[in-house]
Coordinates of N, CA and C in Angstrom, one line a residue:
E1 N 120.4 55.2 -41.8 CA 120.8 54.4 -40.7 C 122.3 54.6 -40.4
V2 N 122.6 54.9 -39.2 CA 124.0 55.1 -38.7 C 124.2 54.4 -37.4
E3 N 125.4 54.2 -37.1 CA 125.8 53.5 -35.8 C 125.7 54.4 -34.6
E4 N 126.0 55.7 -34.8 CA 126.0 56.6 -33.7 C 124.6 57.1 -33.4
P5 N 124.1 56.8 -32.1 CA 122.8 57.3 -31.7 C 122.5 58.8 -31.9
K6 N 123.6 59.5 -31.5 CA 123.4 61.0 -31.6 C 123.2 61.4 -33.1
E7 N 123.9 60.8 -34.0 CA 123.8 61.2 -35.4 C 122.4 60.7 -35.9
A8 N 122.0 59.5 -35.5 CA 120.7 59.0 -35.9 C 119.6 59.9 -35.4
E9 N 119.7 60.3 -34.1 CA 118.7 61.2 -33.6 C 118.6 62.5 -34.4
K10 N 119.7 63.0 -34.8 CA 119.8 64.3 -35.5 C 119.2 64.1 -36.9
N11 N 119.5 63.0 -37.6 CA 118.9 62.8 -38.9 C 117.4 62.6 -38.9
L12 N 117.0 61.8 -37.9 CA 115.5 61.5 -37.7 C 114.8 62.8 -37.4
Q13 N 115.3 63.6 -36.5 CA 114.6 64.8 -36.1 C 114.5 65.8 -37.3
S14 N 115.6 65.8 -38.1 CA 115.6 66.6 -39.3 C 114.5 66.2 -40.3
C15 N 114.4 64.9 -40.4 CA 113.3 64.3 -41.2 C 111.9 64.7 -40.7
L16 N 111.8 64.6 -39.4 CA 110.5 64.9 -38.8 C 110.2 66.4 -39.0
D17 N 111.1 67.2 -38.9 CA 111.0 68.7 -39.0 C 110.5 69.0 -40.5
V18 N 111.0 68.3 -41.4 CA 110.6 68.5 -42.8 C 109.2 68.0 -43.0
I19 N 108.9 66.9 -42.5 CA 107.5 66.3 -42.7 C 106.5 67.2 -42.0
D20 N 106.8 67.8 -40.9 CA 105.9 68.7 -40.1 C 105.6 70.0 -40.9
L21 N 106.3 70.3 -41.9 CA 106.0 71.4 -42.7 C 104.7 71.3 -43.5
E22 N 104.3 70.0 -43.7 CA 103.1 69.7 -44.4 C 102.0 69.1 -43.5
P23 N 100.7 69.3 -43.8 CA 99.7 68.8 -42.9 C 99.7 67.2 -43.0
V24 N 99.1 66.6 -42.1 CA 99.0 65.1 -42.1 C 98.1 64.7 -43.3
N25 N 98.6 63.8 -44.1 CA 97.8 63.3 -45.3 C 98.2 61.9 -45.6
K26 N 97.5 61.3 -46.6 CA 97.8 59.9 -47.0 C 99.2 59.7 -47.5
Y27 N 99.9 60.8 -47.9 CA 101.2 60.6 -48.5 C 102.3 60.6 -47.4
N28 N 102.0 61.2 -46.2 CA 103.1 61.2 -45.3 C 102.8 60.6 -43.9
I29 N 101.6 60.1 -43.7 CA 101.2 59.6 -42.3 C 102.0 58.4 -42.0
S30 N 102.3 57.5 -42.9 CA 103.1 56.3 -42.7 C 104.5 56.6 -42.3
L31 N 105.1 57.6 -43.0 CA 106.4 58.0 -42.8 C 106.5 58.7 -41.4
R32 N 105.5 59.5 -41.0 CA 105.4 60.1 -39.7 C 105.5 59.0 -38.6
L33 N 104.6 58.0 -38.7 CA 104.6 57.0 -37.7 C 105.9 56.2 -37.6
H34 N 106.5 55.9 -38.8 CA 107.8 55.2 -38.8 C 108.9 56.0 -38.1
V35 N 108.9 57.3 -38.4 CA 110.0 58.1 -37.8 C 109.8 58.3 -36.3
H36 N 108.5 58.4 -35.9 CA 108.3 58.5 -34.5 C 108.7 57.2 -33.8
N37 N 108.4 56.1 -34.4 CA 108.8 54.8 -33.8 C 110.3 54.7 -33.6
I38 N 111.0 54.9 -34.7 CA 112.4 54.8 -34.7 C 113.1 55.8 -33.8
L39 N 112.6 57.0 -33.8 CA 113.2 58.1 -33.0 C 113.0 57.7 -31.5
A40 N 111.8 57.1 -31.2 CA 111.6 56.7 -29.8 C 112.5 55.6 -29.4
T41 N 112.9 54.7 -30.3 CA 113.9 53.6 -29.9 C 115.3 54.2 -29.7
V42 N 115.6 55.3 -30.4 CA 116.9 56.0 -30.3 C 116.9 56.6 -28.9
W43 N 115.8 57.3 -28.5 CA 115.8 57.9 -27.2 C 115.8 56.9 -26.0
S44 N 115.1 55.8 -26.3 CA 115.1 54.7 -25.3 C 116.5 54.2 -25.1
G45 N 117.2 54.0 -26.2 CA 118.6 53.5 -26.1 C 119.5 54.5 -25.4
R46 N 119.1 55.8 -25.4 CA 119.9 56.8 -24.6 C 119.3 57.0 -23.2
N47 N 118.4 56.1 -22.8 CA 117.8 56.1 -21.5 C 116.9 57.3 -21.2
D48 N 116.5 57.9 -22.2 CA 115.5 59.0 -22.1 C 114.1 58.5 -22.4
H49 N 113.6 57.7 -21.4 CA 112.3 57.0 -21.7 C 111.1 57.9 -21.7
D50 N 111.2 59.0 -21.0 CA 110.1 60.0 -21.1 C 110.0 60.6 -22.5
K51 N 111.1 60.9 -23.1 CA 111.1 61.4 -24.5 C 110.5 60.3 -25.4
A52 N 111.0 59.1 -25.2 CA 110.5 58.0 -26.1 C 109.0 57.8 -25.9
Y53 N 108.5 58.0 -24.7 CA 107.1 57.8 -24.4 C 106.3 58.9 -25.1
Q54 N 106.8 60.2 -25.1 CA 106.1 61.3 -25.7 C 106.0 61.0 -27.2
L55 N 107.0 60.5 -27.8 CA 107.0 60.3 -29.3 C 106.0 59.1 -29.6
L56 N 106.0 58.1 -28.8 CA 105.1 57.0 -29.1 C 103.6 57.3 -28.9
E57 N 103.4 58.2 -27.8 CA 102.0 58.6 -27.6 C 101.6 59.5 -28.8
K58 N 102.5 60.3 -29.3 CA 102.2 61.1 -30.5 C 101.8 60.2 -31.7
A59 N 102.6 59.1 -31.8 CA 102.3 58.2 -32.9 C 100.9 57.6 -32.8
K60 N 100.5 57.2 -31.5 CA 99.2 56.7 -31.3 C 98.1 57.8 -31.7
E61 N 98.4 59.0 -31.3 CA 97.5 60.1 -31.7 C 97.3 60.3 -33.2
L62 N 98.5 60.2 -33.9 CA 98.4 60.3 -35.3 C 97.7 59.2 -36.0
H63 N 97.9 58.0 -35.5 CA 97.2 56.8 -36.0 C 95.7 56.9 -35.8
A64 N 95.3 57.3 -34.6 CA 93.9 57.4 -34.3 C 93.2 58.6 -35.1
G65 N 93.9 59.7 -35.3 CA 93.4 60.8 -36.0 C 93.2 60.4 -37.5
Y66 N 94.1 59.7 -38.1 CA 94.0 59.3 -39.5 C 92.8 58.4 -39.7
L67 N 92.7 57.4 -38.8 CA 91.6 56.5 -38.9 C 90.2 57.2 -38.8
H68 N 90.2 58.2 -37.9 CA 89.0 59.0 -37.7 C 88.6 59.8 -38.9
S69 N 89.6 60.2 -39.7 CA 89.4 61.0 -40.9 C 88.7 60.2 -42.0
K70 N 88.7 58.9 -41.9 CA 88.0 58.0 -42.9 C 88.7 58.1 -44.3
E71 N 90.0 58.5 -44.3 CA 90.7 58.6 -45.5 C 91.1 57.1 -45.9
P72 N 91.4 56.9 -47.2 CA 91.8 55.6 -47.7 C 93.1 55.2 -47.1
P73 N 93.5 53.9 -47.1 CA 94.8 53.4 -46.6 C 95.9 54.3 -47.1
P74 N 96.8 54.8 -46.3 CA 97.8 55.7 -46.7 C 98.9 55.0 -47.5
R75 N 99.7 55.8 -48.2 CA 100.8 55.3 -49.0 C 101.9 54.8 -48.0
A76 N 102.5 53.7 -48.3 CA 103.6 53.1 -47.5 C 104.8 54.0 -47.7
Y77 N 105.5 54.2 -46.6 CA 106.7 55.0 -46.7 C 107.7 54.5 -47.7
D78 N 107.7 53.2 -47.9 CA 108.7 52.6 -48.9 C 108.4 53.1 -50.3
E79 N 107.2 53.4 -50.6 CA 106.8 53.8 -51.9 C 107.5 55.2 -52.4
I80 N 108.0 55.9 -51.4 CA 108.7 57.1 -51.7 C 109.9 56.9 -52.5
F81 N 110.5 55.7 -52.2 CA 111.8 55.4 -52.8 C 111.8 54.3 -53.9
M82 N 110.6 54.0 -54.4 CA 110.5 52.9 -55.4 C 109.4 53.3 -56.4
D83 N 109.5 52.7 -57.6 CA 108.6 52.9 -58.6 C 107.3 52.0 -58.4
E84 N 107.5 50.9 -57.8 CA 106.3 50.0 -57.6 C 105.3 50.6 -56.6
K85 N 104.1 50.4 -56.9 CA 103.0 50.9 -56.0 C 102.3 49.7 -55.4
F86 N 101.9 49.8 -54.2 CA 101.2 48.8 -53.5 C 99.7 48.9 -53.6
S87 N 99.0 47.8 -53.4 CA 97.5 47.9 -53.5 C 97.0 48.5 -52.2
S88 N 95.7 48.9 -52.2 CA 95.1 49.5 -51.0 C 95.1 48.5 -49.8
E89 N 94.9 47.2 -50.1 CA 95.0 46.3 -49.0 C 96.4 46.1 -48.4
E90 N 97.4 46.1 -49.3 CA 98.8 46.0 -48.9 C 99.2 47.2 -48.0
R91 N 98.7 48.4 -48.5 CA 99.0 49.6 -47.7 C 98.4 49.6 -46.3
N92 N 97.2 49.1 -46.2 CA 96.5 49.0 -45.0 C 97.3 48.1 -44.0
V93 N 97.7 47.0 -44.5 CA 98.5 46.0 -43.7 C 99.8 46.6 -43.2
M94 N 100.4 47.4 -44.1 CA 101.7 48.0 -43.7 C 101.5 49.1 -42.6
F95 N 100.4 49.9 -42.8 CA 100.1 50.9 -41.9 C 99.8 50.4 -40.5
E96 N 99.0 49.3 -40.5 CA 98.6 48.7 -39.2 C 99.8 48.0 -38.5
K97 N 100.7 47.5 -39.3 CA 101.9 46.9 -38.8 C 102.8 48.0 -38.1
L98 N 102.8 49.2 -38.7 CA 103.6 50.3 -38.0 C 103.0 50.6 -36.7
Y99 N 101.6 50.6 -36.6 CA 101.0 50.9 -35.3 C 101.2 49.8 -34.3
T100 N 101.2 48.5 -34.8 CA 101.6 47.4 -33.9 C 103.0 47.6 -33.3
N101 N 103.9 48.1 -34.1 CA 105.2 48.4 -33.6 C 105.2 49.5 -32.6
T102 N 104.3 50.5 -32.8 CA 104.2 51.5 -31.8 C 103.7 51.0 -30.4
L103 N 102.8 50.1 -30.5 CA 102.2 49.5 -29.2 C 103.3 48.6 -28.6
F104 N 104.1 47.9 -29.4 CA 105.2 47.1 -28.9 C 106.2 47.9 -28.1
Y105 N 106.6 49.0 -28.8 CA 107.6 49.9 -28.1 C 107.0 50.5 -26.9
L106 N 105.8 50.9 -26.9 CA 105.1 51.5 -25.7 C 105.1 50.5 -24.6
A107 N 104.9 49.2 -24.9 CA 104.9 48.2 -23.8 C 106.2 48.2 -23.1
Q108 N 107.3 48.3 -23.9 CA 108.6 48.3 -23.3 C 108.9 49.5 -22.5
V109 N 108.5 50.7 -23.0 CA 108.7 51.9 -22.3 C 107.9 52.0 -21.0
Y110 N 106.6 51.5 -21.0 CA 105.9 51.4 -19.8 C 106.5 50.5 -18.8
G111 N 107.1 49.4 -19.2 CA 107.8 48.5 -18.3 C 109.0 49.2 -17.6
V112 N 109.8 49.9 -18.4 CA 110.9 50.6 -17.8 C 110.5 51.7 -16.9
R113 N 109.4 52.3 -17.2 CA 108.8 53.4 -16.3 C 108.1 52.9 -15.1
G114 N 108.0 51.5 -15.0 CA 107.4 50.9 -13.8 C 105.9 50.8 -13.8
D115 N 105.3 51.2 -14.9 CA 103.8 51.1 -15.0 C 103.5 49.7 -15.6
N116 N 103.5 48.7 -14.7 CA 103.3 47.3 -15.2 C 102.0 47.0 -15.8
K117 N 101.0 47.7 -15.2 CA 99.6 47.5 -15.7 C 99.5 47.9 -17.2
Q118 N 100.0 49.1 -17.5 CA 100.0 49.6 -18.9 C 100.9 48.8 -19.8
A119 N 102.0 48.4 -19.3 CA 103.0 47.5 -20.0 C 102.3 46.2 -20.4
A120 N 101.6 45.6 -19.5 CA 100.9 44.3 -19.8 C 99.8 44.5 -20.8
A121 N 99.0 45.6 -20.6 CA 97.9 45.9 -21.5 C 98.4 46.1 -22.9
H122 N 99.5 46.9 -23.1 CA 100.0 47.1 -24.4 C 100.7 45.8 -25.0
C123 N 101.3 45.0 -24.2 CA 101.8 43.8 -24.6 C 100.7 42.8 -25.1
H124 N 99.6 42.8 -24.4 CA 98.5 42.0 -24.7 C 97.9 42.4 -26.1
I125 N 97.7 43.7 -26.3 CA 97.2 44.2 -27.6 C 98.2 43.8 -28.7
T126 N 99.4 44.0 -28.4 CA 100.5 43.7 -29.5 C 100.4 42.3 -29.9
L127 N 100.4 41.4 -28.9 CA 100.3 39.9 -29.2 C 99.0 39.6 -30.0
Q128 N 97.9 40.2 -29.6 CA 96.7 39.9 -30.3 C 96.7 40.4 -31.7
R129 N 97.2 41.6 -32.0 CA 97.3 42.2 -33.3 C 98.3 41.3 -34.2
Q130 N 99.4 40.9 -33.6 CA 100.3 40.1 -34.4 C 99.7 38.8 -34.8
L131 N 98.9 38.2 -33.9 CA 98.3 36.9 -34.2 C 97.2 37.1 -35.3
E132 N 96.4 38.1 -35.2 CA 95.4 38.4 -36.1 C 95.9 38.7 -37.5
A133 N 97.1 39.4 -37.5 CA 97.7 39.7 -38.8 C 98.6 38.6 -39.4
D134 N 98.8 37.6 -38.6 CA 99.7 36.5 -38.9 C 101.1 37.0 -39.2
E135 N 101.5 38.0 -38.4 CA 102.8 38.6 -38.5 C 103.6 38.5 -37.2
F136 N 104.2 37.3 -37.0 CA 104.9 37.0 -35.8 C 105.8 35.8 -35.9
D137 N 106.9 35.8 -35.1 CA 107.7 34.6 -35.0 C 107.1 33.8 -33.9
P138 N 106.7 32.5 -34.2 CA 105.9 31.7 -33.2 C 106.6 31.4 -31.9
L139 N 108.0 31.2 -32.0 CA 108.7 31.0 -30.8 C 108.7 32.2 -29.9
D140 N 109.1 33.3 -30.5 CA 109.1 34.6 -29.7 C 107.7 34.9 -29.2
W141 N 106.7 34.7 -30.0 CA 105.3 35.1 -29.7 C 104.8 34.2 -28.5
S142 N 105.1 32.9 -28.6 CA 104.6 32.0 -27.5 C 105.3 32.3 -26.2
L143 N 106.6 32.6 -26.3 CA 107.3 32.9 -25.0 C 106.9 34.2 -24.4
N144 N 106.7 35.2 -25.3 CA 106.1 36.5 -24.8 C 104.8 36.4 -24.2
C145 N 103.9 35.5 -24.8 CA 102.6 35.3 -24.2 C 102.7 34.6 -22.9
A146 N 103.6 33.6 -22.7 CA 103.7 33.0 -21.5 C 104.3 33.9 -20.4
T147 N 105.2 34.8 -20.8 CA 105.7 35.8 -19.9 C 104.7 36.7 -19.4
L148 N 103.8 37.1 -20.3 CA 102.7 38.0 -19.9 C 101.8 37.3 -18.8
S149 N 101.7 36.0 -18.9 CA 100.8 35.3 -17.9 C 101.4 35.5 -16.5
Q150 N 102.7 35.7 -16.3 CA 103.2 35.9 -15.0 C 102.8 37.2 -14.3
Y151 N 102.5 38.2 -15.2 CA 102.0 39.5 -14.6 C 100.6 39.2 -14.1
Y152 N 99.8 38.5 -14.9 CA 98.4 38.2 -14.4 C 98.4 37.4 -13.1
V153 N 99.4 36.5 -13.0 CA 99.5 35.7 -11.8 C 99.7 36.6 -10.6
T154 N 100.6 37.6 -10.7 CA 100.9 38.5 -9.6 C 99.6 39.3 -9.2
M155 N 98.7 39.5 -10.2 CA 97.5 40.3 -10.0 C 96.3 39.4 -9.5
N156 N 96.6 38.1 -9.3 CA 95.6 37.1 -9.0 C 94.5 36.9 -10.1
N157 N 94.9 37.3 -11.3 CA 94.0 37.2 -12.4 C 94.3 35.8 -13.1
Y158 N 93.8 34.7 -12.5 CA 94.2 33.4 -13.0 C 93.5 33.0 -14.3
V159 N 92.4 33.6 -14.5 CA 91.7 33.3 -15.8 C 92.5 33.8 -17.0
S160 N 93.0 35.1 -16.9 CA 93.8 35.6 -18.0 C 95.1 34.9 -18.0
A161 N 95.7 34.6 -16.9 CA 97.0 33.9 -16.9 C 96.9 32.5 -17.6
R162 N 95.8 31.8 -17.2 CA 95.6 30.5 -17.9 C 95.4 30.6 -19.4
H163 N 94.6 31.7 -19.7 CA 94.4 31.9 -21.2 C 95.6 32.2 -22.0
T164 N 96.5 33.0 -21.4 CA 97.7 33.4 -22.2 C 98.7 32.2 -22.2
L165 N 98.7 31.4 -21.1 CA 99.6 30.2 -21.2 C 99.0 29.2 -22.2
A166 N 97.7 29.0 -22.2 CA 97.2 28.1 -23.2 C 97.4 28.5 -24.6
C167 N 97.4 29.8 -24.8 CA 97.7 30.4 -26.2 C 99.1 30.1 -26.5
A168 N 100.0 30.3 -25.6 CA 101.4 30.1 -25.8 C 101.7 28.6 -26.1
S169 N 101.1 27.7 -25.4 CA 101.3 26.3 -25.6 C 100.7 25.9 -26.9
S170 N 99.6 26.5 -27.3 CA 98.9 26.1 -28.6 C 99.8 26.5 -29.8
V171 N 100.3 27.8 -29.7 CA 101.1 28.2 -30.8 C 102.4 27.4 -30.9
L172 N 103.0 27.1 -29.8 CA 104.3 26.3 -29.8 C 104.0 24.9 -30.3
S173 N 102.9 24.3 -29.9 CA 102.6 22.9 -30.4 C 102.4 22.9 -31.9
N174 N 101.9 24.0 -32.4 CA 101.7 24.1 -33.9 C 103.1 24.1 -34.6
V175 N 104.1 24.8 -33.9 CA 105.4 24.9 -34.5 C 106.1 23.5 -34.4
Q176 N 105.9 22.8 -33.3 CA 106.5 21.5 -33.2 C 105.9 20.5 -34.2
E177 N 104.6 20.5 -34.4 CA 104.0 19.7 -35.4 C 104.5 20.0 -36.8
S178 N 104.6 21.3 -37.1 CA 105.0 21.7 -38.4 C 106.5 21.3 -38.6
S179 N 107.3 21.4 -37.6 CA 108.7 21.1 -37.7 C 108.9 19.6 -38.0
E180 N 108.1 18.8 -37.3 CA 108.2 17.4 -37.6 C 107.8 17.0 -39.0
N181 N 106.9 17.8 -39.6 CA 106.5 17.6 -41.0 C 107.4 18.3 -42.0
S182 N 108.5 18.9 -41.5 CA 109.5 19.5 -42.3 C 109.0 20.8 -43.0
Q183 N 108.0 21.4 -42.5 CA 107.5 22.6 -43.1 C 108.4 23.8 -42.8
Y184 N 109.1 23.7 -41.7 CA 110.0 24.8 -41.3 C 111.5 24.3 -41.5
S185 N 112.2 25.0 -42.4 CA 113.6 24.6 -42.6 C 114.5 25.6 -42.0
D186 N 114.0 26.8 -41.6 CA 114.8 27.8 -41.1 C 115.4 27.4 -39.8
E187 N 116.6 27.8 -39.5 CA 117.3 27.4 -38.3 C 116.7 27.9 -37.0
S188 N 115.9 29.0 -37.2 CA 115.3 29.6 -36.0 C 114.2 28.6 -35.4
Y189 N 113.9 27.6 -36.1 CA 112.9 26.6 -35.6 C 113.6 25.3 -35.4
D190 N 114.9 25.3 -35.1 CA 115.5 24.0 -34.9 C 115.1 23.4 -33.5
N191 N 115.3 22.1 -33.4 CA 114.8 21.4 -32.2 C 115.2 22.0 -30.9
E192 N 116.5 22.4 -30.8 CA 117.0 22.9 -29.5 C 116.3 24.2 -29.1
K193 N 116.0 25.1 -30.0 CA 115.3 26.3 -29.7 C 113.8 26.0 -29.3
I194 N 113.2 25.0 -30.0 CA 111.9 24.7 -29.7 C 111.8 24.1 -28.3
L195 N 112.7 23.2 -27.9 CA 112.8 22.6 -26.6 C 113.0 23.6 -25.5
K196 N 113.9 24.6 -25.8 CA 114.1 25.6 -24.8 C 112.9 26.4 -24.5
T197 N 112.2 26.8 -25.6 CA 111.0 27.6 -25.5 C 109.9 26.8 -24.7
R198 N 109.8 25.5 -25.0 CA 108.8 24.7 -24.3 C 109.1 24.6 -22.8
A199 N 110.4 24.5 -22.5 CA 110.8 24.4 -21.1 C 110.5 25.7 -20.4
D200 N 110.7 26.8 -21.0 CA 110.4 28.1 -20.4 C 108.9 28.3 -20.2
I201 N 108.1 27.8 -21.2 CA 106.7 27.9 -21.0 C 106.2 27.0 -19.9
E202 N 106.7 25.8 -19.8 CA 106.3 24.9 -18.8 C 106.7 25.4 -17.4
R203 N 107.8 26.1 -17.3 CA 108.1 26.7 -16.0 C 107.1 27.7 -15.6
C204 N 106.6 28.5 -16.6 CA 105.5 29.4 -16.3 C 104.2 28.7 -15.9
W205 N 103.9 27.6 -16.5 CA 102.8 26.8 -16.1 C 102.9 26.3 -14.6
I206 N 104.1 25.9 -14.3 CA 104.4 25.5 -12.9 C 104.2 26.6 -11.9
K207 N 104.7 27.8 -12.2 CA 104.5 29.0 -11.3 C 103.0 29.3 -11.2
F208 N 102.3 29.2 -12.3 CA 100.9 29.4 -12.3 C 100.2 28.4 -11.4
C209 N 100.5 27.2 -11.5 CA 99.8 26.1 -10.7 C 100.1 26.3 -9.2
V210 N 101.4 26.6 -8.9 CA 101.8 26.7 -7.5 C 101.1 27.9 -6.8
N211 N 101.1 29.0 -7.6 CA 100.5 30.2 -7.0 C 98.9 30.1 -6.9
L212 N 98.4 29.4 -7.9 CA 96.9 29.2 -7.8 C 96.5 28.3 -6.6
L213 N 97.3 27.3 -6.4 CA 97.0 26.4 -5.2 C 97.2 27.2 -3.9
K214 N 98.3 28.0 -3.8 CA 98.5 28.8 -2.6 C 97.3 29.7 -2.3
D215 N 97.0 30.5 -3.3 CA 95.9 31.5 -3.2 C 94.6 30.8 -2.9
S216 N 94.3 29.7 -3.6 CA 93.1 29.0 -3.4 C 92.9 28.5 -2.0
V217 N 94.0 27.9 -1.4 CA 94.0 27.5 0.0 C 93.7 28.6 0.9
A218 N 94.4 29.7 0.7 CA 94.3 30.9 1.6 C 92.9 31.4 1.5
D219 N 92.3 31.4 0.3 CA 91.0 32.0 0.1 C 89.9 31.1 0.7
L220 N 90.1 29.8 0.6 CA 89.1 28.8 1.1 C 89.2 28.8 2.7
E221 N 90.3 28.9 3.2 CA 90.5 28.9 4.7 C 89.8 30.1 5.3
A222 N 89.7 31.2 4.5 CA 89.1 32.4 5.1 C 87.6 32.5 4.8
S223 N 87.0 31.4 4.2 CA 85.6 31.4 3.8 C 84.8 30.4 4.6
D224 N 83.5 30.5 4.7 CA 82.7 29.5 5.4 C 82.3 28.4 4.4
L225 N 81.7 27.4 4.8 CA 81.4 26.2 3.9 C 80.6 26.6 2.6
S226 N 79.6 27.4 2.8 CA 78.7 27.7 1.6 C 79.5 28.5 0.6
D227 N 80.4 29.4 1.1 CA 81.2 30.2 0.2 C 82.2 29.4 -0.5
K228 N 82.8 28.4 0.2 CA 83.7 27.5 -0.4 C 83.2 26.7 -1.6
V229 N 81.9 26.2 -1.4 CA 81.3 25.4 -2.5 C 81.0 26.4 -3.6
S230 N 80.6 27.6 -3.3 CA 80.3 28.6 -4.4 C 81.5 29.0 -5.2
K231 N 82.6 29.2 -4.4 CA 83.9 29.6 -5.1 C 84.4 28.5 -6.0
I232 N 84.3 27.2 -5.5 CA 84.8 26.1 -6.3 C 84.0 25.9 -7.6
T233 N 82.7 26.0 -7.4 CA 81.8 25.9 -8.6 C 82.0 27.0 -9.6
E234 N 82.2 28.2 -9.1 CA 82.5 29.4 -9.9 C 83.8 29.2 -10.7
M235 N 84.8 28.7 -10.0 CA 86.2 28.5 -10.7 C 86.1 27.4 -11.7
K236 N 85.3 26.4 -11.4 CA 85.1 25.3 -12.4 C 84.4 25.7 -13.6
N237 N 83.4 26.5 -13.5 CA 82.6 27.1 -14.6 C 83.5 28.0 -15.5
T238 N 84.3 28.8 -14.8 CA 85.2 29.8 -15.5 C 86.2 29.1 -16.3
F239 N 86.8 28.1 -15.7 CA 87.8 27.3 -16.5 C 87.2 26.5 -17.7
E240 N 86.0 26.0 -17.5 CA 85.3 25.3 -18.6 C 85.1 26.3 -19.7
D241 N 84.7 27.5 -19.4 CA 84.5 28.5 -20.5 C 85.8 28.9 -21.2
E242 N 86.9 28.9 -20.4 CA 88.2 29.2 -21.0 C 88.6 28.1 -21.9
E243 N 88.3 26.9 -21.5 CA 88.7 25.7 -22.4 C 88.0 25.8 -23.7
D244 N 86.8 26.3 -23.8 CA 86.1 26.5 -25.0 C 86.8 27.6 -25.9
K245 N 87.2 28.7 -25.2 CA 87.9 29.7 -25.9 C 89.2 29.3 -26.4
E246 N 89.9 28.5 -25.6 CA 91.2 28.0 -26.0 C 91.1 27.1 -27.2
E247 N 90.0 26.3 -27.3 CA 89.8 25.4 -28.4 C 89.6 26.2 -29.7
E248 N 88.8 27.3 -29.6 CA 88.7 28.2 -30.7 C 90.0 28.9 -31.1
M249 N 90.8 29.2 -30.1 CA 92.1 29.8 -30.3 C 93.0 28.9 -31.1
K250 N 93.0 27.6 -30.7 CA 93.8 26.6 -31.4 C 93.4 26.4 -32.8
K251 N 92.1 26.4 -33.1 CA 91.7 26.3 -34.5 C 92.1 27.5 -35.3
A252 N 92.0 28.7 -34.7 CA 92.5 29.9 -35.4 C 93.9 29.9 -35.7
V253 N 94.8 29.4 -34.8 CA 96.2 29.3 -35.0 C 96.5 28.3 -36.1
E254 N 95.8 27.2 -36.1 CA 96.0 26.2 -37.1 C 95.6 26.7 -38.5
E255 N 94.5 27.5 -38.6 CA 94.1 28.0 -39.8 C 95.1 29.1 -40.3
A256 N 95.7 29.9 -39.4 CA 96.6 30.9 -39.8 C 97.9 30.3 -40.3
A257 N 98.3 29.1 -39.7 CA 99.5 28.4 -40.2 C 99.3 27.8 -41.5

C-alpha cells in the first residue's frame, strides 16, 4: 500500500503479472480477485473508468469460472502471509466477500459511465449479498437501500421502490432498538448519526409518495372507469403481497442481528 496512485498501479500490475504465470487454481484465485478489485479502484481514482470496468468484468469472469470448476473453497489470500489456516467454510465466506466487493465497485463504475440500469442492478445484488452474509454497516446499508429506491421511482417501478424503502426502514429500526438497549457502543451508531440517516430515509419516502400520487393521478385520468377500478385493485393486491415480503424481511433482519 502506497500513497501515490501511479506507484500503487505499478506494484499491483507487477503482482498480477507474476500471478498470471500460473494457471488459475485454489491457491491463487482469491489473490487474483483481490488484485483485480484494488487495481480497478486505482484506475477509477485516476478517472480511467473503462480500464476499471475491464478489470472488474475480468474478476467476475474469474469468480464464475472457479465456481463452475466445482473446486473446493479457495485459499484466502491472507494465508499466504500467515501460519494460521482457515477452515473451508471461512475460506468460502472470504471468497464470496471478495466477489461482493467486485459487484460493489462495478455498481459505482456503471454509475460513472451513465449506465444507471446496470448500476442499480449491481447495487441491488450487492445489498442483498451483504444482508445474506450479515456483512454490512446497518446505517450505510439502510441509506444505500433507500437511495436505490429513488432509481426505481424514476423508472415508475413503485413496487421495487417501496420494497427497498421498507427494507431500509426495517434495518434502521433494528439499529435504533439495539442502540436503546445499549447493544451498540461504537460511536458509528450514536444517536445523531441514526437521526440523520432516518431523516434521509424519510425524505426518500416522501419523494416516493409524491411521485406515486402524481403518476397515479395521470394514469387514472387517462383510463376509463373499468380500467380505473382494475388498476386500483391491482395496486392494492401488489402492495399487500409486498407487505408480506417485508414482514419476512424484518424477521430475517432481526434474526441476523
